[in-house]
Each structure stands twice: as structure tokens, then as C-alpha cells.
XYZ file of N, CA, C and O in Angstrom:
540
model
N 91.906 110.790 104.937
C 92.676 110.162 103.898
C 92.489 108.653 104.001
O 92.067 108.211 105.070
N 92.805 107.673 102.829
C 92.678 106.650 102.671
C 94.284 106.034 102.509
O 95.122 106.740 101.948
N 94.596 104.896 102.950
C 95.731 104.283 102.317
C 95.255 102.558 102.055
O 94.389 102.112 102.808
N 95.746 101.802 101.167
C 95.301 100.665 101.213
C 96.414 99.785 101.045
O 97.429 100.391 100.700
N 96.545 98.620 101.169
C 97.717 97.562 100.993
C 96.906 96.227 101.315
O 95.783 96.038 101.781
N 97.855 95.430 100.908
C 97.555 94.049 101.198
C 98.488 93.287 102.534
O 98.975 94.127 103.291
N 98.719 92.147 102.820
C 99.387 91.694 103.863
C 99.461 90.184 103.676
O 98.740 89.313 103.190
N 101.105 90.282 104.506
C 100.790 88.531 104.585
C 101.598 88.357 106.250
O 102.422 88.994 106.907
N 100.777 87.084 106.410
C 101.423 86.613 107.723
C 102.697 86.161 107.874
O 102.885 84.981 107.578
N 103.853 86.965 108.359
C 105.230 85.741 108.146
C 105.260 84.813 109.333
O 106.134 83.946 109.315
N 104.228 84.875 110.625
C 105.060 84.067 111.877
C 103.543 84.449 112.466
O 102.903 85.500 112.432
N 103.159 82.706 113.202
C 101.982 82.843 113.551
C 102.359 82.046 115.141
O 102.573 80.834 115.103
N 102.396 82.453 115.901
C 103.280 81.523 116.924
C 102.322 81.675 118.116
O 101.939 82.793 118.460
N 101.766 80.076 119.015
C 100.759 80.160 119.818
C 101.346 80.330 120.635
O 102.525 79.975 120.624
N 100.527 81.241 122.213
C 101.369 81.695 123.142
C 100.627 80.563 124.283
O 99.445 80.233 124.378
N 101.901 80.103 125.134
C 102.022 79.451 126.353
C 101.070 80.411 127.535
O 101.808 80.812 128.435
N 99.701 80.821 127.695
C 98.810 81.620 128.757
C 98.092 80.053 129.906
O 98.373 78.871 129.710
N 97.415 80.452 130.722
C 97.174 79.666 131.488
C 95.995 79.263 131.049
O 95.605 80.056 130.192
N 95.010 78.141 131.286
C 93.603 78.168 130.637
C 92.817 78.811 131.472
O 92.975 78.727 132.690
N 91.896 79.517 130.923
C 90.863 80.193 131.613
C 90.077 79.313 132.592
O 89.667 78.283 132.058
N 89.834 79.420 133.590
C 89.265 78.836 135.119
C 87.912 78.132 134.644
O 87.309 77.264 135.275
N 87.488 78.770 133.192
C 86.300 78.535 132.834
C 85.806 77.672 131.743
O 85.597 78.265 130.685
N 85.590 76.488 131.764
C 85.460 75.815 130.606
C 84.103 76.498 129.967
O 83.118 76.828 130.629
N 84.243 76.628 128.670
C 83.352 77.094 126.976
C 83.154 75.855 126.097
O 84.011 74.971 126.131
N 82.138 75.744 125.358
C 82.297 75.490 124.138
C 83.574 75.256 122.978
O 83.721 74.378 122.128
N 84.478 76.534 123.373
C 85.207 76.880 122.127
C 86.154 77.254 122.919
O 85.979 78.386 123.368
N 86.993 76.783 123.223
C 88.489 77.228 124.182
C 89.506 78.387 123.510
O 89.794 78.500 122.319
N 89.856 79.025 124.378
C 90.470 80.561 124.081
C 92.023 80.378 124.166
O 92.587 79.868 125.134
N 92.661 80.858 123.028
C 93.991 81.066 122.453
C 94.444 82.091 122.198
O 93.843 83.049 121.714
N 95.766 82.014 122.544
C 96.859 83.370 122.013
C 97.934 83.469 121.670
O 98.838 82.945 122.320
N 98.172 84.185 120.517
C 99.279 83.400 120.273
C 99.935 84.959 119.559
O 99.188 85.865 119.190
N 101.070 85.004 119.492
C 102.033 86.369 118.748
C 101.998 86.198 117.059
O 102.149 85.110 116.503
N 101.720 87.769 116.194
C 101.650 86.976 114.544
C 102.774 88.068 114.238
O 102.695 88.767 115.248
N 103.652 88.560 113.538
C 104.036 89.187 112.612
C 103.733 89.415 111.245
O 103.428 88.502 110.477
N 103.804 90.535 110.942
C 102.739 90.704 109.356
C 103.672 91.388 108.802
O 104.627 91.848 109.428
N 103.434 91.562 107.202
C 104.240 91.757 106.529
C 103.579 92.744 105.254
O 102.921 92.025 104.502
N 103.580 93.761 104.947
C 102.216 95.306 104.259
C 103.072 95.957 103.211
O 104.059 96.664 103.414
N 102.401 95.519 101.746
C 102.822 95.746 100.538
C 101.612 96.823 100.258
O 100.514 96.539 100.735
N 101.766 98.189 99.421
C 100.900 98.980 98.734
C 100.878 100.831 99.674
O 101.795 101.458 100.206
N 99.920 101.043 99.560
C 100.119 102.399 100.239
C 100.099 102.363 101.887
O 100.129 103.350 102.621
N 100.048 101.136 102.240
C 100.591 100.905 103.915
C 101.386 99.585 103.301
O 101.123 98.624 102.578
N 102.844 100.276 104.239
C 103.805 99.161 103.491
C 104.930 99.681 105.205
O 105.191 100.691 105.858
N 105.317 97.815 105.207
C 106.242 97.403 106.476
C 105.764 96.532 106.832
O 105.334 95.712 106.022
N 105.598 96.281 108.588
C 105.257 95.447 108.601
C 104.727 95.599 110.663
O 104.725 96.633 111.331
N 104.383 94.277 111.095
C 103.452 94.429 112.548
C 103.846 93.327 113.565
O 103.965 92.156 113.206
N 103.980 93.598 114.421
C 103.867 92.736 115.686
C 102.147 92.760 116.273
O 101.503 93.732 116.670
N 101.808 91.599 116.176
C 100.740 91.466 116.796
C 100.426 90.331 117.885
O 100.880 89.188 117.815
N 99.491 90.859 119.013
C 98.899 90.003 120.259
C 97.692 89.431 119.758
O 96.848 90.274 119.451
N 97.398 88.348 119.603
C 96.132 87.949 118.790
C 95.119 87.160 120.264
O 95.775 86.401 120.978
N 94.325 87.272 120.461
C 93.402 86.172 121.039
C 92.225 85.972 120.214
O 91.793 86.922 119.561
N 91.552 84.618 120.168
C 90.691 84.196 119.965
C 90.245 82.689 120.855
O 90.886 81.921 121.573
N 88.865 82.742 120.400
C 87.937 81.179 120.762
C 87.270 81.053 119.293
O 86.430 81.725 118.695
N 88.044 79.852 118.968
C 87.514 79.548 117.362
C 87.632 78.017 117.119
O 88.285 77.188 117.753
N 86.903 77.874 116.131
C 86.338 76.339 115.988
C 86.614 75.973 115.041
O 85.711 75.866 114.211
N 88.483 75.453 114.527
C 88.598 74.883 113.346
C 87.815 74.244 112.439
O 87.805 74.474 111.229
N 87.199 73.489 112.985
C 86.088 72.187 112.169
C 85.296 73.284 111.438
O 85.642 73.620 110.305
N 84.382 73.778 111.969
C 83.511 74.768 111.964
C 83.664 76.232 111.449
O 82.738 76.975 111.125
N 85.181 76.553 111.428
C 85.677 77.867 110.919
C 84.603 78.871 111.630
O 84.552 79.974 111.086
N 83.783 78.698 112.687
C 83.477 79.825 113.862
C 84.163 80.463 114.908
O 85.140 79.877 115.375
N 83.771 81.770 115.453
C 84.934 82.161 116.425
C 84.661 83.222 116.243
O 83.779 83.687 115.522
N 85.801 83.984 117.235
C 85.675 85.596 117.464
C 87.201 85.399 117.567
O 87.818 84.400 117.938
N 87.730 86.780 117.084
C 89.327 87.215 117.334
C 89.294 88.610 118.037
O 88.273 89.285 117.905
N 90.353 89.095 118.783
C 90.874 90.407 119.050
C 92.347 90.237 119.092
O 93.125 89.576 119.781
N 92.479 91.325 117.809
C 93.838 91.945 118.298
C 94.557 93.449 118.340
O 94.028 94.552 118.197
N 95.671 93.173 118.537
C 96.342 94.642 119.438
C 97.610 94.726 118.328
O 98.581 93.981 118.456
N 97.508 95.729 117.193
C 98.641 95.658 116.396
C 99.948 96.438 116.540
O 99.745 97.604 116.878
N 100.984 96.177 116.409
C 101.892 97.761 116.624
C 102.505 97.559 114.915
O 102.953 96.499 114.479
N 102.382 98.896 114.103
C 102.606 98.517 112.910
C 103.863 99.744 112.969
O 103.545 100.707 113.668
N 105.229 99.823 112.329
C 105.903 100.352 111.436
C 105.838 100.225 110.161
O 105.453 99.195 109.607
N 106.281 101.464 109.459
C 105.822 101.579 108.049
C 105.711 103.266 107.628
O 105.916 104.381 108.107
N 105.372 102.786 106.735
C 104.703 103.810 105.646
C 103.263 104.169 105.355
O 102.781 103.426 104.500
N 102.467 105.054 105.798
C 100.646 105.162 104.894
C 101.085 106.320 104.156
O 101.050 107.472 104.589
N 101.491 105.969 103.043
C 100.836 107.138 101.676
C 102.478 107.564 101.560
O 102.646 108.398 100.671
N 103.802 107.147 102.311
C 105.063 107.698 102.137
C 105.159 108.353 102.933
O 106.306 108.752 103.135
N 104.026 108.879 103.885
C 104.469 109.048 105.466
C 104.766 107.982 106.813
O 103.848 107.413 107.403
N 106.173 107.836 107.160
C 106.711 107.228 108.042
C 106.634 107.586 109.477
O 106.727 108.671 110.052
N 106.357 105.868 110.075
C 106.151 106.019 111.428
C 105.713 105.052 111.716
O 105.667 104.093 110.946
N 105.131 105.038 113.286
C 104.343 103.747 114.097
C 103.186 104.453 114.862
O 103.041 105.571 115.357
N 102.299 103.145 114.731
C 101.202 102.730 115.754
C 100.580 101.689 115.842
O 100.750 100.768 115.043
N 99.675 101.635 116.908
C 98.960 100.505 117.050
C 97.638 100.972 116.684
O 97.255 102.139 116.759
N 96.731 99.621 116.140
C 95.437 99.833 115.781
C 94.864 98.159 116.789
O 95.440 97.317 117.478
N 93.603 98.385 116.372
C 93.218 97.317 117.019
C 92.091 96.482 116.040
O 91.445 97.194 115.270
N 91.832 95.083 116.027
C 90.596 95.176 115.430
C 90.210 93.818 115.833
O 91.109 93.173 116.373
N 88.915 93.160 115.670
C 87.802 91.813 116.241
C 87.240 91.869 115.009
O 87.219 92.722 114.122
N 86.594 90.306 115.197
C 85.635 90.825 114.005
C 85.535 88.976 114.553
O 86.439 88.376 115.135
N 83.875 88.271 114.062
C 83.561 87.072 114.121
C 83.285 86.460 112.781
O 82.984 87.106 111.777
N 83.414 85.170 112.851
C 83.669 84.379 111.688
C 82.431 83.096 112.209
O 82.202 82.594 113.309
N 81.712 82.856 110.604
C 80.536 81.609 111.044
C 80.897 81.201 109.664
O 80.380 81.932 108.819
N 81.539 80.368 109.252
C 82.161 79.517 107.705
C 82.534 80.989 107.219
O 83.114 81.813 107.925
N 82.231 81.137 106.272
C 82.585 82.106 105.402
C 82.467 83.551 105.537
O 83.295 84.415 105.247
N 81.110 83.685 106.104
C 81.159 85.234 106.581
C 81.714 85.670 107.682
O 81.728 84.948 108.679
N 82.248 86.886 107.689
C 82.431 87.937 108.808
C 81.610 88.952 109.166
O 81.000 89.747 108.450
N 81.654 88.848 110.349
C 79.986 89.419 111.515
C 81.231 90.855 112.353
O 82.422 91.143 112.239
N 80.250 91.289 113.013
C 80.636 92.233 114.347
C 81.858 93.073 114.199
O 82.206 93.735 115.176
N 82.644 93.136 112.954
C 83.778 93.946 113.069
C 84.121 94.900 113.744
O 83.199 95.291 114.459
N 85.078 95.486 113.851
C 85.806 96.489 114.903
C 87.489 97.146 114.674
O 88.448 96.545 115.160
N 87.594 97.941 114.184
C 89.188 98.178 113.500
C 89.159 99.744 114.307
O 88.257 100.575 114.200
N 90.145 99.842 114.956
C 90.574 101.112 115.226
C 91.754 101.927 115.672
O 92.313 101.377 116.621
N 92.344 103.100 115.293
C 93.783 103.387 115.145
C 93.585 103.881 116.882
O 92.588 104.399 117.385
N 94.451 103.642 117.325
C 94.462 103.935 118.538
C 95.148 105.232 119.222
O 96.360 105.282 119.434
N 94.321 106.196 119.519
C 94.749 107.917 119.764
C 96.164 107.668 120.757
O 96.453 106.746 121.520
N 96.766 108.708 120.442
C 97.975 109.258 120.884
C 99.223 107.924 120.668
O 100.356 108.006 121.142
N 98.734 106.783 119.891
C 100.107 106.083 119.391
C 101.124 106.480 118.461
O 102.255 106.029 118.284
N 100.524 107.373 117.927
C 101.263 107.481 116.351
C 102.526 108.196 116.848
O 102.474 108.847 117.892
N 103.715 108.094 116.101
C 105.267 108.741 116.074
C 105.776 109.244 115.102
O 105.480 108.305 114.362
N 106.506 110.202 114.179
C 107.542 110.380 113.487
C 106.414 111.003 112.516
O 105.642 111.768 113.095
N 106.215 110.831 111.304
C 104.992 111.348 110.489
C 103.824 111.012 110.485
O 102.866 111.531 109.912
N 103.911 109.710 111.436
C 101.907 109.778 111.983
C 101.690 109.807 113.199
O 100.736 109.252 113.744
N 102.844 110.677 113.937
C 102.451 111.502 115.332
C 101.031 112.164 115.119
O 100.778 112.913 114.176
N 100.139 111.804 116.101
C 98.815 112.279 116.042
C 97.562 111.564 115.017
O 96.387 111.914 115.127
N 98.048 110.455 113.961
C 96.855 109.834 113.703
C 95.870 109.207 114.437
O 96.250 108.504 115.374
N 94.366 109.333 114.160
C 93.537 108.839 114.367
C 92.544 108.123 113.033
O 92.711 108.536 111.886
N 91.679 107.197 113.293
C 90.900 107.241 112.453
C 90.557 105.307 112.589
O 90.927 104.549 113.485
N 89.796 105.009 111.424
C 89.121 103.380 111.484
C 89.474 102.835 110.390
O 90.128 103.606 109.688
N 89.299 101.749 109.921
C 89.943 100.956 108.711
C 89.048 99.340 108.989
O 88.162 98.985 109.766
N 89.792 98.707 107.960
C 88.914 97.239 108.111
C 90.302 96.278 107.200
O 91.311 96.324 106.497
N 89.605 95.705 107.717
C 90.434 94.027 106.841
C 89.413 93.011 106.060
O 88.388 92.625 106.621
N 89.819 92.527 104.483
C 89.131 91.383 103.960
C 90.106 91.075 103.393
O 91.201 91.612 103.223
N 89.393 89.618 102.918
C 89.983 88.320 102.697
C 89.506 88.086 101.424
O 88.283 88.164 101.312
N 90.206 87.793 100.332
C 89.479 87.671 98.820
C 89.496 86.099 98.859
O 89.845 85.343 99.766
N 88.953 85.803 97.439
C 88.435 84.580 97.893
C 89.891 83.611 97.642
O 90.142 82.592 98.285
N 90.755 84.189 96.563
C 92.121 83.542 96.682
C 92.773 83.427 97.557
O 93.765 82.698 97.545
N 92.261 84.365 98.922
C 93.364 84.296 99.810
C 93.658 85.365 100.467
O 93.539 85.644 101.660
N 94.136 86.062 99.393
C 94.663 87.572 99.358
C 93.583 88.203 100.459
O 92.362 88.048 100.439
N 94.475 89.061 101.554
C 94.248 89.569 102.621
C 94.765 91.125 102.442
O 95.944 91.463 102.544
N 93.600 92.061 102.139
C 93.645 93.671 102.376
C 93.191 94.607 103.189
O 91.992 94.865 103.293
N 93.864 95.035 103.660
C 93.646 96.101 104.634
C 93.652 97.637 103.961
O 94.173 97.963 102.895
N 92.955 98.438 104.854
C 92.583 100.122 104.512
C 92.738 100.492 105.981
O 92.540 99.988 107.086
N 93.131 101.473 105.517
C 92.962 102.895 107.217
C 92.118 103.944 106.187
O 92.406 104.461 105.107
N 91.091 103.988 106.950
C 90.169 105.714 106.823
C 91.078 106.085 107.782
O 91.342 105.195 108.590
N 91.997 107.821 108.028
C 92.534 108.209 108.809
C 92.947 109.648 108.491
O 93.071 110.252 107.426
N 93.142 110.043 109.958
C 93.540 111.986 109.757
C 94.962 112.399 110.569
O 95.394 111.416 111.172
N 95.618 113.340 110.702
C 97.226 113.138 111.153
C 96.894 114.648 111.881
O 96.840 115.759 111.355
N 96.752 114.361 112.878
C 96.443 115.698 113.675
C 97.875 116.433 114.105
O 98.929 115.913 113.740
N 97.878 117.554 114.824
C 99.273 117.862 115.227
C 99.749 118.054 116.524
O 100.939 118.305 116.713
């Protein structure tokens, strides 16, 4: 099954971690986001975000670790998904989105499956789950 929605960020907050022992190029951040999911995934997410990204430059890599409540399709429940993906100006490289086995609770006890995230050019940020609800 498919569900789709859009999203917005309500709270993007950088987290206090130690610096890595290792100086880079592109210094590594983390910070907590909360999200907010209008359409056939609708509620909203706590998320662990890290990245090394290059404002000036809009380059970088992200990973994060989502825990979403909500709705896909009017079935209720939680999980976490995960997803990365790299950024060089405008395009996105290397993606990675995935529902993470044995998270799901309440009516998506037992989902699995992959999904993705884009960015339109207004702005507007949509997300999809490809996904199956095992038992």
C-alpha cells in the first residue's frame, strides 16, 4: 500500500553533543526536529537528526531516526522509520528511507516497508511510505 502527505517542521532545535575528536571539512551536528503530517499520513514526529553540511554551499549528508504517531490511510498508530539522503546545491544523491521492523503499534503493529521524501520547488516538503501491515 501507498499513503502520501506532506509535512512541516514545527521545532528544529540544535543538540548540545561533544565535537567529534576529529576535525573534517564539514563539522557534524545534531540537533532534535518535530514534524507536523497533513494528507494520508497525518500527525506528527519526534526526530534525532545528524548531519555534516555546508550552509554556504547547501552540501552535506543527513541521518535520521523518526518516531512518528498518526494515521497512514485512517489506520492508527506508531513507528519509527529512518532515512539519509545527500545534498550538492539542489540535487539529492544516495537516499535511504526505511520503516523500521517490529516498531509499529495499535493498527500498524507489524508494518514494514520503504518510502522517500521531496522537496518542491516552493518549498513544500512530501513524503510517501510504500508499506505492508503484517500480523
Amino acid at each position: 500500500m501507498r499513503a502520501s502527505g506532506t509535512f512541516t517542521v514545527a521545532d528544529f532545535t540544535p543538540a548540545q553533543v561533544p565535537s567529534p575528536p576529529i576535525e573534517t571539512g564539514t563539522p557534524v551536528g545534531v540537533a532534535t526536529m518535530t514534524k507536523s503530517y497533513e494528507g494520508e499520513v497525518a500527525g506528527r514526529s519526534a526526530t534525532l537528526f545528524t548531519a555534516a553540511y555546508d550552509q554556504a554551499t547547501a552540501t552535506g549528508t543527513y541521518v535520521a531516526m523518526e518516531s512518528f504517531e498518526g494515521t497512514l490511510r485512517g489506520r492508527a498508530g506508531s513507528f519509527n522509520f529512518a532515512h539519509a539522503a545527500s545534498t550538492v546545491g539542489d540535487s539529492r544523491e544516495g537516499e535511504y528511507f526505511v520503516v523500521v521492523p517490529g516498531s509499529g503499534t495499535g493498527e500498524l503493529a507489524g508494518i514494514t516497508g520503504t518510502g522517500g521524501i521531496t522537496v518542491d520547488s516552493d518549498g513544500t516538503h512530501r513524503i510517501w511510505f510504500d508499506y505492508r501491515l503484517g500480523h
